[in-house]
Short mmCIF file of C-alpha atoms in Angstrom, two decimals:
data_model
loop_
_atom_site.label_atom_id
_atom_site.label_comp_id
_atom_site.label_asym_id
_atom_site.label_seq_id
_atom_site.Cartn_x
_atom_site.Cartn_y
_atom_site.Cartn_z
CA MET A 1 21.75 7.93 -9.76
CA ALA A 2 19.35 4.86 -8.20
CA THR A 3 20.45 2.74 -5.24
CA LEU A 4 20.24 -0.80 -5.62
CA ILE A 5 20.76 -2.89 -2.25
CA HIS A 6 20.14 -6.48 -2.37
CA ARG A 7 19.39 -8.49 0.83
CA THR A 8 18.59 -12.07 1.25
CA LEU A 9 16.41 -14.07 2.88
CA SER A 10 16.24 -17.91 3.94
CA HIS A 11 12.44 -18.43 2.37
CA SER A 12 10.87 -22.17 2.23
CA HIS A 13 14.31 -23.74 2.43
CA LYS A 14 15.45 -21.50 -1.15
CA THR A 15 17.14 -18.47 -0.82
CA LEU A 16 15.15 -15.48 -2.31
CA HIS A 17 17.42 -12.34 -3.47
CA LEU A 18 15.24 -9.52 -3.35
CA ARG A 19 16.11 -6.33 -5.06
CA PHE A 20 15.16 -3.06 -3.15
CA PHE A 21 14.50 0.48 -6.21
CA SER A 22 14.92 3.20 -5.61
CA GLN A 23 12.62 6.00 -4.77
CA ALA A 24 13.33 8.58 -7.85
CA ALA A 25 9.43 8.74 -8.10
CA LEU A 26 9.25 9.49 -5.09
CA ALA A 27 12.21 12.25 -5.30
CA LEU A 28 10.17 13.77 -7.49
CA ASP A 29 6.89 13.97 -6.42
CA GLN A 30 8.52 16.37 -3.57
CA SER A 31 10.28 18.37 -5.95
CA SER A 32 8.01 19.00 -7.16
CA SER A 33 5.05 21.67 -7.56
CA PRO A 34 4.87 23.72 -4.26
CA SER A 35 0.39 23.44 -4.72
CA PRO A 36 -0.55 19.35 -6.09
CA LEU A 37 -3.62 19.80 -7.20
CA THR A 38 -6.71 18.83 -5.11
CA TYR A 39 -10.11 17.78 -6.10
CA LEU A 40 -12.72 20.71 -6.94
CA GLU A 41 -15.87 21.08 -4.91
CA GLY A 42 -18.97 19.01 -7.48
CA PHE A 43 -16.68 16.74 -8.36
CA PRO A 44 -16.85 13.22 -7.68
CA LYS A 45 -14.45 11.86 -5.30
CA PRO A 46 -12.85 8.36 -4.35
CA ASP A 47 -14.92 6.48 -1.29
CA PRO A 48 -13.26 6.30 1.40
CA LYS A 49 -14.30 3.10 2.20
CA TYR A 50 -11.91 0.89 -0.69
CA ALA A 51 -9.28 2.60 0.32
CA GLU A 52 -7.36 -0.18 1.32
CA THR A 53 -3.38 -1.48 0.24
CA ILE A 54 -3.40 -3.88 -1.80
CA LEU A 55 -0.43 -6.42 -0.33
CA ALA A 56 2.42 -8.53 -2.49
CA ILE A 57 5.58 -10.61 -1.53
CA PRO A 58 8.07 -10.41 -4.62
CA ARG A 59 8.24 -13.07 -6.97
CA SER A 60 11.34 -13.70 -8.67
CA THR A 61 10.64 -15.55 -11.73
CA THR A 62 7.99 -15.48 -14.27
CA GLY A 63 6.48 -18.56 -17.51
CA LYS A 64 3.17 -20.26 -17.28
CA ASN A 65 3.56 -23.16 -14.90
CA ILE A 66 4.99 -20.72 -11.99
CA SER A 67 1.91 -18.48 -12.91
CA ALA A 68 -0.29 -21.67 -12.05
CA LYS A 69 1.54 -22.72 -9.21
CA GLU A 70 0.46 -18.67 -8.07
CA ARG A 71 -2.93 -19.17 -8.33
CA LYS A 72 -2.87 -22.52 -7.36
CA VAL A 73 -2.37 -21.16 -3.58
CA GLY A 74 -4.06 -18.36 -3.82
CA ARG A 75 -2.27 -15.62 -5.43
CA VAL A 76 -2.23 -13.26 -8.06
CA PRO A 77 0.53 -13.06 -10.82
CA SER A 78 1.52 -9.01 -11.14
CA ILE A 79 4.00 -7.06 -12.75
CA VAL A 80 4.41 -3.18 -11.37
CA PHE A 81 5.69 -0.82 -13.06
CA GLU A 82 9.39 1.32 -12.67
CA GLN A 83 8.48 4.01 -15.25
CA GLU A 84 9.33 7.60 -12.90
CA ASP A 85 6.58 9.40 -15.78
CA GLY A 86 4.25 6.85 -15.30
CA GLN A 87 2.96 5.61 -18.77
CA HIS A 88 4.84 3.03 -20.32
CA GLY A 89 6.57 -0.23 -19.01
CA GLY A 90 10.60 0.20 -17.98
CA ASN A 91 11.90 -0.80 -15.04
CA LYS A 92 9.73 -3.80 -13.07
CA ARG A 93 8.95 -5.44 -10.39
CA LEU A 94 7.25 -9.22 -10.19
CA ILE A 95 4.71 -9.66 -7.78
CA SER A 96 2.43 -11.89 -6.98
CA VAL A 97 -0.87 -10.92 -4.00
CA GLN A 98 -3.85 -12.40 -2.85
CA THR A 99 -6.16 -13.49 -4.57
CA ASN A 100 -9.14 -13.28 -2.51
CA GLN A 101 -7.91 -9.08 -1.67
CA ILE A 102 -8.23 -9.10 -5.55
CA ARG A 103 -11.13 -10.44 -6.21
CA LYS A 104 -12.96 -8.64 -3.45
CA LEU A 105 -12.06 -5.00 -4.16
CA VAL A 106 -13.07 -6.19 -8.08
CA LYS A 107 -16.82 -7.32 -7.29
CA HIS A 108 -17.91 -4.56 -4.79
CA LEU A 109 -16.09 -1.48 -7.07
CA GLY A 110 -16.58 -3.01 -10.57
CA GLN A 111 -14.01 -3.81 -12.54
CA SER A 112 -13.48 -1.05 -14.95
CA PHE A 113 -13.93 1.76 -11.51
CA PHE A 114 -11.20 -0.92 -10.05
CA LEU A 115 -8.69 0.63 -13.15
CA SER A 116 -9.62 3.95 -12.19
CA ARG A 117 -9.08 3.71 -8.60
CA LEU A 118 -5.29 3.93 -6.27
CA PHE A 119 -4.27 2.15 -4.11
CA ASP A 120 -1.18 2.12 -1.76
CA LEU A 121 0.66 -1.54 -2.48
CA GLU A 122 3.09 -3.08 0.22
CA VAL A 123 5.36 -5.56 -0.81
CA ARG A 124 6.35 -7.53 2.03
CA SER A 125 9.16 -10.40 1.99
CA GLU A 126 6.65 -12.65 3.03
CA PHE A 127 2.56 -11.95 4.02
CA GLY A 128 1.91 -11.48 6.85
CA ASN A 129 5.04 -9.70 9.58
CA GLY A 130 7.71 -9.65 6.46
CA ASP A 131 10.34 -7.07 6.08
CA LEU A 132 9.06 -4.48 4.45
CA ILE A 133 9.99 -4.17 1.13
CA GLU A 134 8.63 -1.34 -0.80
CA LYS A 135 5.49 0.35 -0.35
CA VAL A 136 4.27 2.61 -3.04
CA ARG A 137 0.65 4.56 -4.12
CA VAL A 138 0.30 2.40 -7.53
CA LEU A 139 -2.62 2.60 -10.32
CA PRO A 140 -3.65 -1.01 -11.70
CA ARG A 141 -3.39 -1.03 -15.71
CA MET A 142 -4.87 -3.56 -16.58
CA LEU A 143 -7.40 -6.39 -14.84
CA HIS A 144 -7.21 -10.43 -16.59
CA LEU A 145 -10.31 -12.46 -15.34
CA HIS A 146 -10.91 -16.21 -15.88
CA ALA A 147 -14.17 -15.31 -18.41
CA GLY A 148 -16.02 -18.60 -16.06
CA THR A 149 -15.02 -17.81 -12.63
CA ASP A 150 -13.93 -13.94 -13.13
CA ALA A 151 -11.23 -15.40 -10.32
CA PRO A 152 -8.38 -12.69 -11.12
CA LEU A 153 -5.61 -14.27 -13.08
CA ASN A 154 -3.42 -11.52 -14.05
CA VAL A 155 -3.01 -7.76 -12.39
CA THR A 156 -0.82 -4.80 -13.84
CA PHE A 157 -0.07 -2.18 -11.74
CA ILE A 158 1.93 0.95 -12.20
CA ARG A 159 3.73 3.44 -10.05
CA ALA A 160 1.37 6.97 -9.92
CA PRO A 161 4.22 9.91 -8.14
CA SER A 162 2.01 12.77 -8.01
CA ASN A 163 4.31 14.66 -11.25
CA ALA A 164 3.47 11.94 -13.26
CA LEU A 165 0.72 12.73 -15.99
CA LEU A 166 -1.73 8.68 -16.00
CA LYS A 167 -3.81 7.22 -19.15
CA VAL A 168 -6.71 6.25 -17.39
CA ASP A 169 -10.38 5.27 -18.65
CA ILE A 170 -12.85 7.12 -16.42
CA PRO A 171 -16.22 5.20 -16.23
CA LEU A 172 -19.44 7.39 -16.75
CA VAL A 173 -22.26 7.34 -14.77
CA PHE A 174 -25.57 8.39 -16.35
CA ARG A 175 -27.85 10.22 -14.38
CA GLY A 176 -31.20 11.69 -14.64
CA GLU A 177 -33.17 9.09 -16.58
CA ASP A 178 -36.45 9.70 -14.94
CA VAL A 179 -36.44 13.28 -15.90
CA CYS A 180 -34.44 12.72 -19.63
CA PRO A 181 -37.34 14.17 -22.04
CA GLY A 182 -36.72 12.37 -24.92
CA ILE A 183 -36.72 9.21 -22.51
CA ARG A 184 -40.07 10.16 -21.08
CA LYS A 185 -42.06 10.18 -24.08
CA GLY A 186 -41.16 6.55 -25.03
CA LEU A 187 -38.04 7.16 -26.56
CA PHE A 188 -33.96 5.04 -26.12
CA LEU A 189 -30.74 6.27 -24.62
CA ASN A 190 -28.25 4.36 -27.19
CA THR A 191 -24.75 4.77 -24.77
CA ILE A 192 -21.75 4.86 -26.73
CA LYS A 193 -19.10 4.99 -24.73
CA ARG A 194 -19.20 3.17 -21.17
CA THR A 195 -15.14 4.66 -20.21
CA VAL A 196 -13.68 7.85 -21.62
CA LYS A 197 -9.40 7.77 -21.45
CA PHE A 198 -8.09 10.65 -20.20
CA LEU A 199 -4.66 12.23 -19.63
CA CYS A 200 -4.40 12.74 -15.45
CA PRO A 201 -2.63 13.97 -12.55
CA PRO A 202 -2.80 10.88 -9.72
CA ASP A 203 -3.62 12.95 -6.98
CA ILE A 204 -7.14 14.46 -9.86
CA ILE A 205 -7.65 10.91 -10.71
CA PRO A 206 -11.65 11.26 -10.54
CA PRO A 207 -13.62 7.79 -9.76
CA TYR A 208 -15.88 7.62 -12.50
CA ILE A 209 -18.06 10.68 -14.10
CA ASP A 210 -21.46 12.48 -14.07
CA VAL A 211 -23.27 12.05 -17.74
CA ASP A 212 -26.61 14.14 -17.41
CA LEU A 213 -28.86 13.75 -19.19
CA SER A 214 -32.07 15.75 -17.63
CA GLU A 215 -31.57 17.71 -20.59
CA LEU A 216 -31.16 15.45 -23.18
CA ASP A 217 -34.56 15.35 -26.66
CA GLY A 218 -34.76 12.94 -29.11
CA GLY A 219 -32.35 12.91 -31.94
CA GLN A 220 -29.62 15.27 -29.50
CA LYS A 221 -26.48 13.31 -28.39
CA LEU A 222 -23.45 13.98 -25.70
CA LEU A 223 -20.43 14.25 -27.07
CA VAL A 224 -17.20 13.29 -25.11
CA GLY A 225 -15.84 17.53 -24.66
CA ASP A 226 -19.73 17.86 -22.84
CA LEU A 227 -17.96 16.37 -20.41
CA LYS A 228 -18.07 18.11 -17.03
CA VAL A 229 -14.16 17.55 -15.38
CA HIS A 230 -11.66 19.01 -13.44
CA PRO A 231 -9.39 21.66 -16.53
CA ALA A 232 -6.09 19.21 -15.54
CA LEU A 233 -7.34 16.76 -17.08
CA LYS A 234 -6.76 16.53 -21.00
CA PHE A 235 -9.06 14.51 -23.40
CA LEU A 236 -7.24 12.06 -25.33
CA ARG A 237 -9.17 11.56 -28.51
CA SER A 238 -12.34 14.33 -29.83
CA LYS A 239 -13.76 15.96 -27.71
CA ASP A 240 -16.34 15.59 -30.36
CA GLU A 241 -16.57 12.22 -30.28
CA PRO A 242 -20.48 11.11 -28.81
CA VAL A 243 -21.29 9.54 -24.90
CA CYS A 244 -24.58 8.62 -25.85
CA LYS A 245 -28.16 9.45 -27.57
CA ILE A 246 -31.74 10.10 -28.08
CA MET A 247 -32.98 8.08 -30.71
CA GLY A 248 -35.51 5.42 -31.95
CA ALA A 249 -39.12 4.95 -32.03
CA ARG A 250 -41.20 6.14 -29.34
CA VAL A 251 -42.02 2.56 -26.58
CA SER A 252 -45.28 2.01 -25.94
CA ASP A 253 -46.15 2.09 -21.61
CA GLN A 254 -46.43 -2.12 -22.45
CA GLN A 255 -43.52 -2.69 -24.06
CA ARG A 256 -41.70 -0.48 -21.22
CA LYS A 257 -43.59 -2.56 -18.29
CA LYS A 258 -41.77 -6.14 -20.56
#
């Protein structure tokens, strides 16, 4: 049975009750398969350059007014789902993260790449040297940006123990356009999908999937089933769905220059 620990801290002349969740997900992680999955040679791996710990503090209440106050002081209202299978919104923890940190990560990675990368999340009673409440690996599930400024407004995280299976929209990176037979003939690439949803073990979530265009000629297309991914990843849609296609009339050199 999960053990809940309550601690009372004095913070800004108010009493803050912090709820310490159990480490059931971690226990399941440690007791699962003795041979953890690893990235395969030749497949994309997360760049360690962006292996950053996201810092957070607990938030006791929610609502439009509370969220507006959080944003005004440079914090982003967020949620961490506690569900152990890593897929559905069960128990949750209300938190706030730092606007500048989320904005920096989204700017450097790009929104779709931010949403397909695991991060360590460290929750403390206050930013800086506050008491450590919890440190857990998470996947950003949803990100809401301001339409005008791209400032982060809300972030939803989901726990990512190794034994979970997570639904992830993996970004596609198209390569080989410079040698693509169809494009060299003056045809154009019709990009149908920018991301593809997979069911992924957290330990091997790819930061992106390479799409090879080097042999694609006029009228030909690539399907979801043509993508080269780790065998442990499972397609969540039909493998016959198109990803891209070479099509259209020839484009003259003059039009290309424009």
